[in-house]
Amino acid sequence: MRTQRRRTQYLALGIVAAAALVLTGCTAGAPSTGSEADGDVTLTFLVSESPNLTPEYWDAAIARASKEVPGVTIKKVVGENTPAYAQQLFASGQAPDIFAAGIANGLAQKGELAEYTRAELEAAGITDFTSGTINGKFYGIPTGAQAIPLVYYNKDLFAKAGISAPPTTYAELVEDAAALKAAGIAPFEIGGGGEDTWATVLTLNSVVAADVLIEDPAWFLKREKDEVKFTDPEFVSSAAKVANLVKDGFSDPDGMTRTYADLEQAFLDGKAAMYPMGSWFTAAADSKNLSNIGVFGWPSDGGKPAFPVVTGAGMNVNANSENVDLAKKWALAFQTNTENLDSTVITDGAIVTVKGYTVPDGVGALYSQMVEAYNGAVDAGATVPAWGNVTGDGALPPGFNDKMVAANVDLMTGKTSPEDFAKYLDEQYAAAQK
C-alpha cells in the first residue's frame, strides 16, 4: 500500500508521467488500438515506483487484477502520485483513468473523481469508511493501514551505548541520543536529498503526532476550519524539537544529502541507531532477515508513545473516464485481490483491514513486532492520524505538503527559526485553500 500514503517515494519526476501519457497517445479512458490492445478496452494507470514497490511488483499485481476483469488491458504510467500533480494532469487533459494512490482531496470536491457506494465497498470486504471519504462520499478503496512514521532502532548500537530498552518519554529519547553520541554513534538517520526531501519531514510528523495529536487528535480537522494555527505554541514547540535534534548533533551529518534508498541502506548498515520511517520499512529489514532491529512509537513528554496511522484511501478513478464503470471494477479487483494484499504485506509492510483477510505465513520478525505494537497502541488508545498522509477530511490541502517539506529542510539546516517556519506554514496553508 502506498498512501498513500504515505508520501510515495518517487523514482520519476512528475514530468515523466506527463511525457509518458503524451508519448503513448493515451488520454483518460481512451482505448488503445493496434498491437497494444490485447483486451477490448485499455485503461491508463498511474503508479509510483520505489525500492519496495518495484516495476516487477506493479506488473505482477496488474496482471492478477486483470485476470479478474476480462477485456481490459492496463497501460502503466510511472510518475508522481500526489494530489498537486494530479490536479495538473486534470488541468492539462492528461489525467489517467486510475490513480494508484489516494489523491482525492481537492479533486473530489470538483467532481473529477468517481464515487463508490457503501454497498459496493462492503461487498468487496472493505471495513474502513472514513479514509478517502470526503463530505460523506466514498472515493477510495481503503484496504490497508500503515504507521507513518515509527522509530526503528538498532539493538546492537543501543547496547553498545549502554541503553537496555527503547525510550518511553521524550526526555529519555534525548538522554539516549546523548549517550549514543558520546559513544561515537550517530543517534538518528534523518534526511533525504535531491528528489527525496519528502523523507526529511518524517521527524516533524513524529514529533507533532506525539506533542499535538496525542492531546488533540482532531487538531488538523480544526486547522482545516481555521480554528487553530501552526503558530500556536504546541506546534511551534514541536518544530523547535526537530530543529534542536539537528543542532545538537543527534543526526547523521551525511543524512541530508542521501537519497531515500541510500538513507535506508545507511541505517541498515549501522551508520545510525534510530530511523524515523513508515511501516513499509519492515519489508526492507525483513527481506535481509535482520534480527537486531526493533521498533517504537515516538514518545511524548508525558510518556505516551504516538502511533500515527493512516488507512490508505486506495486507488481513485477518474470520473471523466470513457469507461468509468470498468475502471471502478478493475480498481476494486486490484485492491482486494488476495495475492495483491499478501504482496503489500510482504513488500510494503501493510496492515490489511479487509474483512476475512489472513496474514500469510512466513512474514518477517520486524513486521510481526510492528503489528504487535500497532495492536498495543489500538488497545491503549495511542493511535493518532498520520497527519501528513491523510487523504480525506482533515487532509493537507493540495500543494501544501511540498511547501512544508522545503521549509522543513530550512528548519533542520538552521536557515529558519521554528517561529518563522510556523508562520510560513500558515501563509502557505491559507494560499493552498484558495
XYZ file of C-alpha atoms in Angstrom:
434
model
C 0.000 0.000 0.000
C 1.041 3.471 -0.793
C -0.915 6.174 0.936
C -0.502 6.654 0.126
C 0.219 7.144 1.692
C 2.223 7.852 2.921
C 4.170 10.222 0.897
C 5.065 7.944 -2.007
C 8.720 7.529 -2.846
C 9.263 8.763 -6.338
C 11.833 7.414 -8.738
C 10.429 9.560 -11.517
C 9.663 13.241 -11.619
C 6.125 14.354 -12.326
C 7.167 15.476 -15.786
C 7.873 11.839 -16.658
C 4.250 10.909 -16.142
C 3.048 13.708 -18.370
C 5.561 12.805 -21.037
C 4.594 9.155 -20.858
C 0.944 9.984 -21.381
C 1.723 12.178 -24.340
C 4.143 9.735 -25.947
C 1.763 6.795 -25.658
C -1.069 8.827 -27.113
C -3.414 7.882 -24.268
C -5.927 10.329 -22.902
C -8.088 9.440 -19.940
C -10.176 6.421 -20.734
C -9.371 6.336 -24.426
C -8.973 2.715 -25.597
C -5.745 1.967 -27.384
C -5.695 0.359 -30.770
C -3.334 -1.894 -32.719
C -0.940 -4.324 -31.046
C -1.263 -2.654 -27.626
C -4.888 -3.625 -27.204
C -4.929 -7.234 -26.041
C -8.342 -6.596 -24.452
C -11.357 -4.668 -25.645
C -10.507 -1.566 -23.589
C -7.192 -0.059 -22.491
C -7.140 1.886 -19.230
C -4.247 4.093 -18.121
C -2.957 3.523 -14.591
C -0.605 6.000 -12.846
C 1.791 4.414 -10.332
C 4.893 5.448 -8.402
C 7.809 3.061 -8.163
C 10.152 2.766 -5.179
C 12.680 0.360 -3.668
C 9.701 -1.502 -2.179
C 7.181 -1.046 -4.987
C 9.338 -2.085 -7.901
C 8.346 -2.356 -11.580
C 8.026 -6.111 -11.074
C 5.688 -5.592 -8.114
C 3.354 -3.423 -10.160
C 3.448 -5.637 -13.242
C 2.553 -8.757 -11.261
C -0.216 -7.013 -9.331
C -1.681 -5.550 -12.528
C -1.690 -8.983 -14.156
C -3.522 -10.547 -11.216
C -6.243 -7.893 -11.224
C -6.650 -8.069 -14.990
C -7.392 -11.795 -14.779
C -10.460 -10.914 -12.716
C -11.710 -8.320 -15.200
C -11.567 -9.789 -18.725
C -11.431 -7.465 -21.681
C -9.179 -4.878 -20.049
C -5.587 -4.029 -20.892
C -3.742 -1.752 -18.482
C -1.218 0.784 -19.711
C 1.029 1.502 -16.730
C 2.327 5.065 -16.449
C 5.120 5.712 -13.954
C 5.165 9.106 -12.306
C 4.215 11.225 -9.332
C 1.101 10.149 -7.431
C 0.228 13.287 -5.450
C -2.907 15.471 -5.260
C -0.998 18.511 -6.564
C 0.349 16.697 -9.589
C -2.979 15.011 -10.255
C -4.563 18.450 -10.440
C -2.021 19.410 -13.094
C -2.911 16.315 -15.115
C -6.615 17.093 -14.950
C -5.981 20.714 -15.904
C -3.971 19.642 -18.971
C -6.434 16.942 -20.034
C -3.903 14.175 -19.406
C -5.357 12.546 -16.290
C -5.209 8.738 -16.400
C -8.213 6.524 -15.797
C -6.921 5.176 -12.489
C -4.551 6.535 -9.813
C -2.702 4.042 -7.614
C -2.560 6.338 -4.592
C -5.278 8.374 -2.939
C -5.340 11.837 -4.500
C -8.955 12.732 -3.679
C -8.622 15.930 -1.678
C -9.202 18.946 -3.896
C -10.324 16.821 -6.870
C -13.341 15.075 -5.377
C -14.835 18.437 -4.482
C -14.591 19.433 -8.154
C -16.366 16.308 -9.362
C -13.238 14.920 -11.020
C -13.290 11.551 -9.242
C -15.757 8.673 -9.455
C -17.714 7.744 -6.326
C -18.290 4.313 -4.851
C -21.389 3.397 -2.914
C -21.054 1.914 0.557
C -22.746 -1.220 -0.749
C -20.065 -1.610 -3.445
C -17.311 -1.314 -0.879
C -18.944 -3.618 1.674
C -19.472 -6.283 -0.986
C -15.711 -6.198 -1.630
C -14.876 -6.645 2.074
C -13.952 -3.037 2.857
C -14.283 -2.229 6.565
C -12.970 1.355 6.754
C -15.468 4.011 5.714
C -13.559 7.107 6.791
C -10.279 7.026 4.834
C -10.604 8.690 1.450
C -14.104 9.862 2.381
C -14.881 13.490 1.661
C -18.091 15.154 2.745
C -19.604 11.739 3.421
C -18.906 10.374 -0.074
C -16.625 7.422 -0.857
C -13.885 7.997 -3.435
C -11.224 5.471 -2.453
C -10.847 1.773 -1.669
C -9.144 1.601 1.749
C -7.686 -1.872 2.274
C -4.609 -1.432 4.440
C -3.229 0.756 7.206
C 0.303 1.987 7.672
C 2.049 3.670 10.567
C 3.803 6.808 9.349
C 6.220 7.097 10.945
C 7.527 4.878 13.719
C 11.082 4.822 15.039
C 13.193 1.809 14.102
C 16.269 1.217 16.196
C 19.430 -0.863 16.072
C 19.523 -3.016 19.225
C 23.256 -3.657 18.903
C 24.069 0.056 18.793
C 21.763 0.727 21.741
C 23.598 -1.954 23.734
C 26.984 -0.510 22.753
C 25.890 2.827 24.237
C 24.604 1.135 27.397
C 20.913 1.525 26.532
C 18.872 -1.501 27.571
C 15.417 -0.549 26.251
C 13.778 1.994 23.935
C 12.764 5.334 25.481
C 9.300 5.836 26.928
C 9.380 9.641 27.293
C 10.832 12.416 25.165
C 13.326 13.234 27.926
C 14.574 9.641 27.782
C 14.826 9.869 23.986
C 17.117 12.897 24.318
C 19.163 11.161 27.041
C 19.586 8.109 24.817
C 20.602 10.292 21.886
C 23.247 11.951 24.053
C 24.544 8.558 25.188
C 24.777 7.321 21.617
C 26.597 10.462 20.505
C 29.039 10.100 23.419
C 29.719 6.531 22.273
C 30.599 7.779 18.791
C 27.313 6.613 17.256
C 25.039 8.871 15.210
C 21.726 8.767 17.105
C 19.408 9.362 14.114
C 19.430 8.663 10.396
C 17.385 11.670 9.273
C 17.368 13.295 5.881
C 16.722 12.817 2.230
C 18.396 14.723 -0.568
C 17.641 15.517 -4.191
C 14.183 14.296 -5.189
C 13.744 12.598 -1.817
C 13.434 15.583 0.518
C 9.976 14.232 1.452
C 11.829 11.892 3.850
C 13.116 14.820 5.918
C 9.627 15.661 7.151
C 9.044 12.304 8.865
C 10.758 13.520 12.031
C 8.406 16.507 12.142
C 5.498 14.140 11.560
C 6.641 12.077 14.559
C 7.073 14.988 16.945
C 3.767 16.618 16.008
C 1.971 13.301 16.428
C 3.378 12.955 19.952
C 3.143 16.583 21.084
C -0.002 17.775 19.338
C -2.167 14.869 18.249
C -1.862 12.757 21.395
C -3.512 15.695 23.168
C -5.910 16.616 20.346
C -6.351 14.029 17.567
C -8.712 16.425 15.752
C -6.114 19.217 15.526
C -5.811 19.074 11.733
C -9.588 18.969 11.293
C -9.598 22.176 13.343
C -6.772 23.596 11.219
C -8.888 22.966 8.138
C -11.604 25.137 9.740
C -9.051 27.780 10.813
C -9.753 27.069 14.493
C -6.051 26.507 15.244
C -2.832 27.764 13.650
C 0.644 26.431 13.035
C 1.867 29.424 15.023
C 0.062 28.089 18.110
C 2.521 27.171 20.909
C 2.079 23.401 20.674
C 3.115 23.262 17.013
C 5.981 25.746 17.381
C 7.289 23.665 20.280
C 7.270 20.576 18.053
C 9.174 22.424 15.326
C 11.743 23.535 17.906
C 12.361 19.919 18.939
C 13.057 18.984 15.322
C 15.489 21.869 14.900
C 17.253 21.046 18.156
C 17.820 17.394 17.267
C 19.947 18.501 14.346
C 21.530 21.485 16.108
C 22.611 19.251 18.995
C 24.403 16.901 16.624
C 21.976 13.997 17.033
C 21.644 13.159 13.340
C 23.971 11.552 10.829
C 25.726 14.559 9.222
C 25.505 12.920 5.796
C 21.784 12.229 6.062
C 20.555 15.399 4.397
C 22.455 14.543 1.217
C 21.377 10.902 0.949
C 18.644 9.683 -1.371
C 15.834 7.721 0.244
C 17.390 4.434 -0.863
C 20.793 5.469 0.495
C 19.204 6.702 3.728
C 17.589 3.315 4.274
C 20.804 1.476 3.423
C 22.814 3.673 5.783
C 20.569 2.678 8.674
C 20.682 -0.984 7.689
C 24.488 -0.701 7.577
C 24.570 0.599 11.157
C 25.566 4.187 10.421
C 22.961 5.463 12.908
C 20.973 3.981 15.771
C 17.439 5.272 15.076
C 15.470 5.799 11.897
C 12.042 7.509 11.726
C 10.250 5.857 8.803
C 6.922 4.419 7.708
C 5.884 0.858 8.450
C 6.879 -0.140 4.918
C 10.466 -0.239 6.237
C 9.666 -3.566 7.904
C 9.673 -5.172 4.461
C 13.194 -3.908 3.721
C 14.576 -5.134 7.049
C 12.786 -8.471 6.936
C 13.983 -9.146 3.386
C 17.501 -9.221 4.841
C 16.474 -11.449 7.783
C 17.789 -8.952 10.304
C 17.228 -9.767 13.961
C 18.787 -6.667 15.539
C 16.118 -4.114 14.578
C 13.324 -3.069 16.934
C 10.536 -0.511 16.728
C 8.801 2.004 18.996
C 6.459 4.946 18.726
C 7.925 8.441 19.130
C 7.434 9.205 22.855
C 5.567 12.218 24.132
C 6.665 14.350 27.076
C 4.098 12.570 29.224
C 5.226 9.094 28.259
C 2.510 8.087 25.796
C 4.040 6.868 22.523
C 2.480 8.212 19.346
C 1.442 5.653 16.770
C 0.417 7.697 13.697
C -1.789 5.548 11.493
C -3.456 6.084 8.157
C -5.602 3.637 6.299
C -4.662 4.326 2.725
C -7.535 5.720 0.737
C -6.524 3.357 -2.011
C -6.955 3.909 -5.689
C -9.029 6.691 -7.208
C -10.833 6.589 -10.529
C -11.197 9.449 -12.992
C -14.879 10.407 -13.209
C -14.290 11.579 -16.791
C -13.027 8.201 -17.982
C -14.888 6.925 -21.029
C -15.014 3.571 -19.236
C -15.597 4.709 -15.665
C -17.604 1.662 -14.535
C -14.989 -0.710 -15.892
C -12.219 1.345 -14.292
C -14.020 1.167 -10.934
C -14.459 -2.581 -11.280
C -10.787 -3.098 -12.148
C -9.614 -0.857 -9.281
C -11.708 -2.872 -6.812
C -10.259 -6.105 -8.177
C -6.716 -4.748 -7.843
C -7.190 -3.530 -4.281
C -8.914 -6.646 -2.916
C -7.128 -9.449 -4.763
C -5.771 -11.743 -2.036
C -2.361 -12.187 -3.649
C -2.071 -8.437 -4.098
C -2.902 -7.951 -0.412
C -0.312 -10.568 0.523
C 2.196 -8.708 -1.606
C 1.510 -5.396 0.167
C 2.187 -7.114 3.479
C 5.424 -8.717 2.322
C 6.812 -5.889 0.183
C 5.319 -2.823 1.848
C 4.558 -3.716 5.468
C 0.826 -3.007 5.168
C -1.649 -3.837 7.935
C -4.548 -5.202 5.877
C -8.050 -4.249 7.041
C -10.146 -6.207 4.514
C -12.798 -8.436 6.077
C -11.723 -12.055 6.325
C -8.116 -11.444 5.299
C -5.440 -13.607 6.941
C -1.770 -12.606 7.064
C 0.308 -15.079 5.032
C 2.702 -17.475 6.699
C 6.347 -16.537 6.861
C 6.083 -12.791 7.497
C 9.245 -11.298 8.951
C 10.128 -10.701 12.576
C 10.098 -6.894 12.352
C 6.711 -6.880 10.621
C 5.351 -9.036 13.464
C 6.850 -6.617 16.034
C 5.267 -3.695 14.245
C 1.810 -5.315 14.136
C 2.125 -6.233 17.811
C 2.972 -2.597 18.586
C 0.024 -1.462 16.452
C -2.374 -3.747 18.314
C -0.995 -2.491 21.616
C -1.431 1.125 20.535
C -5.024 0.446 19.497
C -5.733 -1.121 22.903
C -4.064 1.809 24.692
C -5.829 4.468 22.612
C -2.459 5.732 21.379
C -3.196 5.743 17.667
C -3.447 9.185 16.067
C -3.915 10.321 12.458
C -0.780 10.150 10.304
C -1.395 13.794 9.556
C 1.000 14.144 6.642
C -0.706 11.326 4.770
C -4.417 11.694 5.435
C -6.359 11.840 2.155
C -9.922 12.512 3.295
C -11.394 15.105 5.647
C -8.609 16.879 7.525
C -6.062 16.276 4.775
C -3.433 18.876 3.997
C -4.556 20.966 1.003
C -3.071 20.174 -2.432
C 0.391 21.612 -2.915
C 0.896 22.462 0.745
C 2.970 19.418 1.620
C 5.625 20.292 -0.969
C 5.954 23.768 0.544
C 6.176 22.296 4.042
C 8.857 19.808 3.023
C 11.036 22.546 1.536
C 10.583 24.743 4.592
C 11.342 21.821 6.896
C 14.732 21.397 5.220
C 15.449 25.033 6.084
C 14.290 24.384 9.663
C 16.600 21.393 10.032
C 19.585 23.156 8.490
C 19.162 26.253 10.668
C 18.134 28.596 7.867
C 14.826 29.448 9.525
C 13.558 29.564 13.090
C 10.683 27.433 14.432
C 8.568 30.581 14.739
C 9.209 31.690 11.156
C 8.687 28.131 9.943
C 5.251 28.039 11.585
C 4.333 31.477 10.226
C 5.291 30.380 6.711
C 3.151 27.247 7.031
C 0.108 29.324 7.991
C 0.642 31.538 4.954
C 1.050 28.590 2.585
C -1.904 26.718 4.077
C -4.165 29.711 3.504
C -2.893 30.082 -0.072
C -3.441 26.371 -0.814
C -7.026 26.524 0.436
C -7.988 29.191 -2.096
